[in-house]
XYZ file of C-alpha atoms in Angstrom:
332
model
C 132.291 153.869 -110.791
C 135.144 152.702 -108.206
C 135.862 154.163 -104.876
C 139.109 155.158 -104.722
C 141.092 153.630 -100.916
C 141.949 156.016 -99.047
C 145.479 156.406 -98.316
C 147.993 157.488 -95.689
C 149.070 160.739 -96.673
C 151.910 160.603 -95.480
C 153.138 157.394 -97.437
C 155.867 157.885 -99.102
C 154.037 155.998 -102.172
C 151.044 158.838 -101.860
C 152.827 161.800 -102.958
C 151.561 163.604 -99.727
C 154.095 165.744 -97.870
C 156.986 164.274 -95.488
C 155.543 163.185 -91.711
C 157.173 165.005 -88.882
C 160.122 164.060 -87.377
C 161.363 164.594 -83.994
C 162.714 167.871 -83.716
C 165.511 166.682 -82.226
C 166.375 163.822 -83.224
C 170.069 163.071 -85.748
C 168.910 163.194 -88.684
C 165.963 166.127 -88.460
C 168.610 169.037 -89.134
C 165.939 171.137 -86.480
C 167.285 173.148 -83.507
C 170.004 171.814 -81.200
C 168.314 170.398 -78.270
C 169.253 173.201 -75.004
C 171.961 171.885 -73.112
C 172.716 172.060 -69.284
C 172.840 175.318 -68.567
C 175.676 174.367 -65.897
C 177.867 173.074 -69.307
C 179.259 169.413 -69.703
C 180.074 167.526 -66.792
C 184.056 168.521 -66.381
C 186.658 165.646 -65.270
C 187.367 165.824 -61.175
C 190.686 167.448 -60.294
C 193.388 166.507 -57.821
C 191.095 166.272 -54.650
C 191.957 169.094 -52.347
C 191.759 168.672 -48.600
C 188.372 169.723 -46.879
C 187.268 170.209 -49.947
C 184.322 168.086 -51.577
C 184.350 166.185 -54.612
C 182.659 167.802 -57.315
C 180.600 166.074 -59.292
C 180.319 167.967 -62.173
C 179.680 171.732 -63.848
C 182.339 174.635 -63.243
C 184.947 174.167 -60.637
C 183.279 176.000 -57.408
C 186.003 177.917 -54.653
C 186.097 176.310 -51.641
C 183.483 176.902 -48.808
C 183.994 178.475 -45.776
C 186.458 176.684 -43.582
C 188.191 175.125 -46.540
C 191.618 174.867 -47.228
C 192.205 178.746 -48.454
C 190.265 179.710 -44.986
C 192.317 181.425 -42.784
C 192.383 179.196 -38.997
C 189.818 180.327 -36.218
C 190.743 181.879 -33.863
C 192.700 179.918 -31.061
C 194.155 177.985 -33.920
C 197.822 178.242 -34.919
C 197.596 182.221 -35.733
C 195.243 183.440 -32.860
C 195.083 187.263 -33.407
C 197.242 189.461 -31.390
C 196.283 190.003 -27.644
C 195.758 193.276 -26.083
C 198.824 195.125 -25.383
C 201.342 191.599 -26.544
C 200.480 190.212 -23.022
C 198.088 187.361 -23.881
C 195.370 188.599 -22.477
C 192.560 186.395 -22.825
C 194.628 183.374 -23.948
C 192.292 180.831 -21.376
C 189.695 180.870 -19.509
C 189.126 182.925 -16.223
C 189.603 180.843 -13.063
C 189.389 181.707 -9.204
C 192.475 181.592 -7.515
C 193.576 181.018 -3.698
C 194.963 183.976 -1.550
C 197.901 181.580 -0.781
C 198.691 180.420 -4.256
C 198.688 184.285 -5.542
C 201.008 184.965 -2.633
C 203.085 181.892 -3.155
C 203.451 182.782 -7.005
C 204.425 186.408 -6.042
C 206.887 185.568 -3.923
C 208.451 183.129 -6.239
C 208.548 185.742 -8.721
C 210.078 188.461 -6.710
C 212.724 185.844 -5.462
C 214.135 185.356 -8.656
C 214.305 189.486 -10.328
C 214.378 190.886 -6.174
C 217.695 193.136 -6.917
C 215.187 195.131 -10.083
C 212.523 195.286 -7.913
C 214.238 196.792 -5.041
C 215.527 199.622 -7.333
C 211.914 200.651 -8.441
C 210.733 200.955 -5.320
C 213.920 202.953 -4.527
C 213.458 205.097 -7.470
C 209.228 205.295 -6.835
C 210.180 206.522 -3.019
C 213.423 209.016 -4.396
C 210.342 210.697 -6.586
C 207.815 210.855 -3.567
C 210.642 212.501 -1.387
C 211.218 215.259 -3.718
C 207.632 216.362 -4.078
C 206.976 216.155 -0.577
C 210.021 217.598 0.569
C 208.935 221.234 -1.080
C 205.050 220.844 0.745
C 207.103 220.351 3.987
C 209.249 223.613 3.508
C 206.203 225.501 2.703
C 204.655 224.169 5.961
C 207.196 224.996 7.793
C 207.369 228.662 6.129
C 203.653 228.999 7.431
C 204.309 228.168 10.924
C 207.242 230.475 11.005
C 204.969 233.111 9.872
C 202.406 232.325 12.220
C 204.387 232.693 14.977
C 205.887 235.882 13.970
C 202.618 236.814 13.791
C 202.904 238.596 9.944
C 201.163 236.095 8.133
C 198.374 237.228 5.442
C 195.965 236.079 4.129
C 197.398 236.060 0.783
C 200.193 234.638 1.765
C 198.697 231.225 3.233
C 196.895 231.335 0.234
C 199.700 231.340 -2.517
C 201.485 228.790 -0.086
C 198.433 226.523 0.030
C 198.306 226.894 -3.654
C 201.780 226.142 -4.496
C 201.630 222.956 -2.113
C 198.935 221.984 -3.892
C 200.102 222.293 -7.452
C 203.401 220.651 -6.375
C 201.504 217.748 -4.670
C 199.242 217.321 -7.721
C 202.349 217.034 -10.148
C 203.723 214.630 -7.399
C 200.557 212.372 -7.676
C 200.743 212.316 -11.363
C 204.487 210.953 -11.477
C 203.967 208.664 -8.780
C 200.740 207.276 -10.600
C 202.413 206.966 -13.714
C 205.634 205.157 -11.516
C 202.491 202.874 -10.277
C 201.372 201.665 -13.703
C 204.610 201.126 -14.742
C 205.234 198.771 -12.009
C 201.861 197.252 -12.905
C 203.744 196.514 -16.824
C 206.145 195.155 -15.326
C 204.794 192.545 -12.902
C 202.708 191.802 -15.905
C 205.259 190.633 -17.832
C 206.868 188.783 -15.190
C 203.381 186.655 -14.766
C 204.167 186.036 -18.559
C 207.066 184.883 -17.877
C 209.396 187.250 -18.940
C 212.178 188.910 -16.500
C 211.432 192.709 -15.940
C 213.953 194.810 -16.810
C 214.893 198.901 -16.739
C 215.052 198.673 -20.937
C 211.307 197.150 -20.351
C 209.698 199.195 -17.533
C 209.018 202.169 -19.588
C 207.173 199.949 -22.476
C 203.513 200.777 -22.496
C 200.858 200.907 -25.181
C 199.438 205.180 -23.579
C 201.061 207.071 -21.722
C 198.755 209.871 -22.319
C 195.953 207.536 -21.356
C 197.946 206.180 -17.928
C 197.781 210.035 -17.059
C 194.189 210.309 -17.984
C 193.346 207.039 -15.788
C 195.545 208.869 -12.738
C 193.735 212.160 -13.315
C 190.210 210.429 -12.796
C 191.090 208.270 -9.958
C 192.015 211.603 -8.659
C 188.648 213.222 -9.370
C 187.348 209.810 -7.979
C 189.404 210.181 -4.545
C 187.981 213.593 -4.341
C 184.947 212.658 -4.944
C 185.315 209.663 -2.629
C 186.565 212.385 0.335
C 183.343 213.992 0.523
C 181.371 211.213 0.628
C 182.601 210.830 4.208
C 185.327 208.681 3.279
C 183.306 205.731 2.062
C 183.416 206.481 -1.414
C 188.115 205.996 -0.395
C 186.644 202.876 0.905
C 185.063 201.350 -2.106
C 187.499 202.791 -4.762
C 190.022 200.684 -2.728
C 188.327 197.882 -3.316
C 187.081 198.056 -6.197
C 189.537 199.217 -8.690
C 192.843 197.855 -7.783
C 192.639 196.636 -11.468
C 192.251 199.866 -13.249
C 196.002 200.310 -14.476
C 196.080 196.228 -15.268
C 193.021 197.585 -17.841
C 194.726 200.015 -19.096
C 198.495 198.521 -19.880
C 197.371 194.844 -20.171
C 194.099 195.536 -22.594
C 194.515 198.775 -23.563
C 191.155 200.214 -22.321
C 190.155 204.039 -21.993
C 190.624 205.107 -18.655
C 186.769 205.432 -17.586
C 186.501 201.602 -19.290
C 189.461 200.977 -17.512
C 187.667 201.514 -14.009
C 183.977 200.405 -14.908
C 185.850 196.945 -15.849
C 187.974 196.673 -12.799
C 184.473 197.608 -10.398
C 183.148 194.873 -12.665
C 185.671 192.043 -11.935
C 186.209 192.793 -8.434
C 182.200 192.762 -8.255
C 182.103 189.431 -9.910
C 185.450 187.169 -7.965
C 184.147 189.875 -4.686
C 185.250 186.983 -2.022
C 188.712 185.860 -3.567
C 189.682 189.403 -4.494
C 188.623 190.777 -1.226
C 190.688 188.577 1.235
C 193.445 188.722 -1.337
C 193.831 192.647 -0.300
C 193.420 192.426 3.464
C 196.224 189.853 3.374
C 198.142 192.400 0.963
C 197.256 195.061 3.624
C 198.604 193.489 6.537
C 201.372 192.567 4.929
C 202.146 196.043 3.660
C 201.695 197.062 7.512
C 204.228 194.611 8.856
C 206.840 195.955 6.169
C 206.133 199.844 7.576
C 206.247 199.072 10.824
C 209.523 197.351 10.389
C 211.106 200.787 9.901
C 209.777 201.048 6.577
C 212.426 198.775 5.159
C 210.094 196.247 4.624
C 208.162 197.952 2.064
C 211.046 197.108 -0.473
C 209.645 193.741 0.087
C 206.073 193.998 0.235
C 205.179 196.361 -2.204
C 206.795 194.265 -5.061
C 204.959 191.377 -4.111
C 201.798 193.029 -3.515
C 202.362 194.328 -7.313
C 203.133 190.799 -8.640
C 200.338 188.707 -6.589
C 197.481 191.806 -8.124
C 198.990 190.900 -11.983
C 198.285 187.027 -11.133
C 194.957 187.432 -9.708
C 194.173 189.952 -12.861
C 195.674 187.302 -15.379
C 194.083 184.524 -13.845
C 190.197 186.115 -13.285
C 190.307 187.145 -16.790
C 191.983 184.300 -18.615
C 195.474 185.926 -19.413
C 198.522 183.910 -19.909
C 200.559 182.909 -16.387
C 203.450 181.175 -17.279
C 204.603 178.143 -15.228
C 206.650 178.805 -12.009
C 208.751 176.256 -12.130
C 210.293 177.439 -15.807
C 211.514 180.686 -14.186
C 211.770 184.348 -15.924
C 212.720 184.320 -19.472
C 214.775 186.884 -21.210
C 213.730 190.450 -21.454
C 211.575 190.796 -25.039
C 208.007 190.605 -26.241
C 205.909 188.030 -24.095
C 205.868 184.331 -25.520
C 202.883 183.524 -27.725
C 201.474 180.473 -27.008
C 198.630 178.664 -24.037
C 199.077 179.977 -20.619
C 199.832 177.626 -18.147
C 197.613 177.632 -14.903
């Protein structure tokens, strides 16, 4: 008896069944091999600037900072500064006393005739309060010499004066701040005018601030005086807060302790030389205030611009035309 050979069985000569083939090979008819689950590799596009090439898969939007990416700020659109008076438009810098006065003066010089008129007007307003506390005065001393003055009566005079005084305060505070806007705008470079002057972001917030630098005063008076002293000094910059970054009014003085606290040496000799000048314009029968008060207004709006990086535009271009303050880099 043979022995049968044993065979491959999967020879097509055997009769076995068909080998395997690869399952994904052309000709197997098995399952589609899986694909990229990112699809086929797309042609590039028109390359778009600051934009990478891609190098295949979906088209991806454009990362951060790319074209569609609105600029950073300080680029061509920087957003809008506080109150339209480019406030914060460069970096803070000391200053000299004599530049700040030089700048002031140079700056009253060319708008002197407006500037003579507000303090006109601001000294019109504090004449017609005060004339009513000096006829009640007078009223009391008349009484008192008569000798039929009451009690009651010095009181409700006392009262009156007081109430009248207070409402004087107010206007002449809000008069203040509006002076403040307007030397503002002049260290922006744009010429102050009447159709200006009453263009602030609060009113109701200006009387706020005045009302708490009243409380403060008070306050300030019972401390012996010294707590005047310091609230001299230290928050000449509340109202430049208020209409120049439109702070609250208690932010308003915090920041102005802050940034006298901070530039204490320039800022300091800066108002003694304001103060002696203001005392050489009373003493020259008060005319000179018309002169001294204006430039003590405009030299405080430079140092305030300058310590905390708001626009100062360039002397020797001279005021521009009344309207919204220039956009565009300060000028030191």
């Amino acid at each position: 008896m043979s022995e049968n050979t044993p065979q491959n069985p999967y020879e097509p000569s055997s009769g076995g069944p068909t080998p395997p083939q690869n399952p994904y090979g052309s000709s197997a008819g098995g399952p589609t091999p899986p694909q990229d689950p990112a699809g086929p590799a797309q042609p590039a596009g028109p390359a778009q600037p600051g934009v990478p090439a891609q190098q295949g898969g979906p088209a991806q939007p454009p990362p951060y900072g790319g074209a569609t990416q609105p600029p950073p700020y300080g680029g061509a659109t920087p957003p809008p500064a506080y109150a339209g008076q480019g406030y914060g438009t460069q970096p803070s810098a000391p200053f000299a006393v004599g530049e700040a006065l030089s700048y002031g003066w140079k700056r009253f010089t060319g708008n002197w005739l407006f500037w003579v008129l507000f303090i006109l007007l601001s000294f019109a307003v504090s004449a017609i309060f005060n004339a009513g506390n000096f006829g009640d005065y007078q009223e009391i001393n008349e009484a008192a010499m008569r000798g039929d003055i009451s009690s009651s009566t010095a009181t409700g005079v006392s009262f009156g004066s007081s109430l009248l005084g207070l409402v004087g305060s107010l206007i002449n505070s809000v008069l203040g701040a509006l002076g403040i806007n307007a030397a503002l705008r002049e260290v922006s470079g744009e010429k102050a005018t009447w159709g200006t002057l009453f263009k602030v972001n609060s009113y109701p917030m200006i009387i706020l601030t005045a009302l708490l630098l009243l409380v403060a005063g008070f306050v300030g008076l019972l401390l012996c005086g010294l707590g005047l002293i310091a609230l001299a000094i230290f928050a000449p910059f509340t109202y430049h807060n208020v209409v120049d970054r439109n702070l609250n009014a208690w932010d308003a003085l915090t920041g102005s302790f802050r940034l006298v606290g901070k530039n204490f040496g320039s800022v300091f000799l800066l108002e003694l030389a304001l103060l002696g000048i203001n005392i050489v314009g009373a003493l020259v029968c008060l005319v000179g205030l018309f002169v001294t008060i204006p430039l003590s207004l405009l030299t405080l709006a430079f140092a305030f611009r300058r310590l905390t990086g708001g626009r100062v535009a360039a002397i020797d271009a001279g005021p521009a035309p009344a309207g919204p303050a220039p956009a565009g880099p300060a000028v030191a």
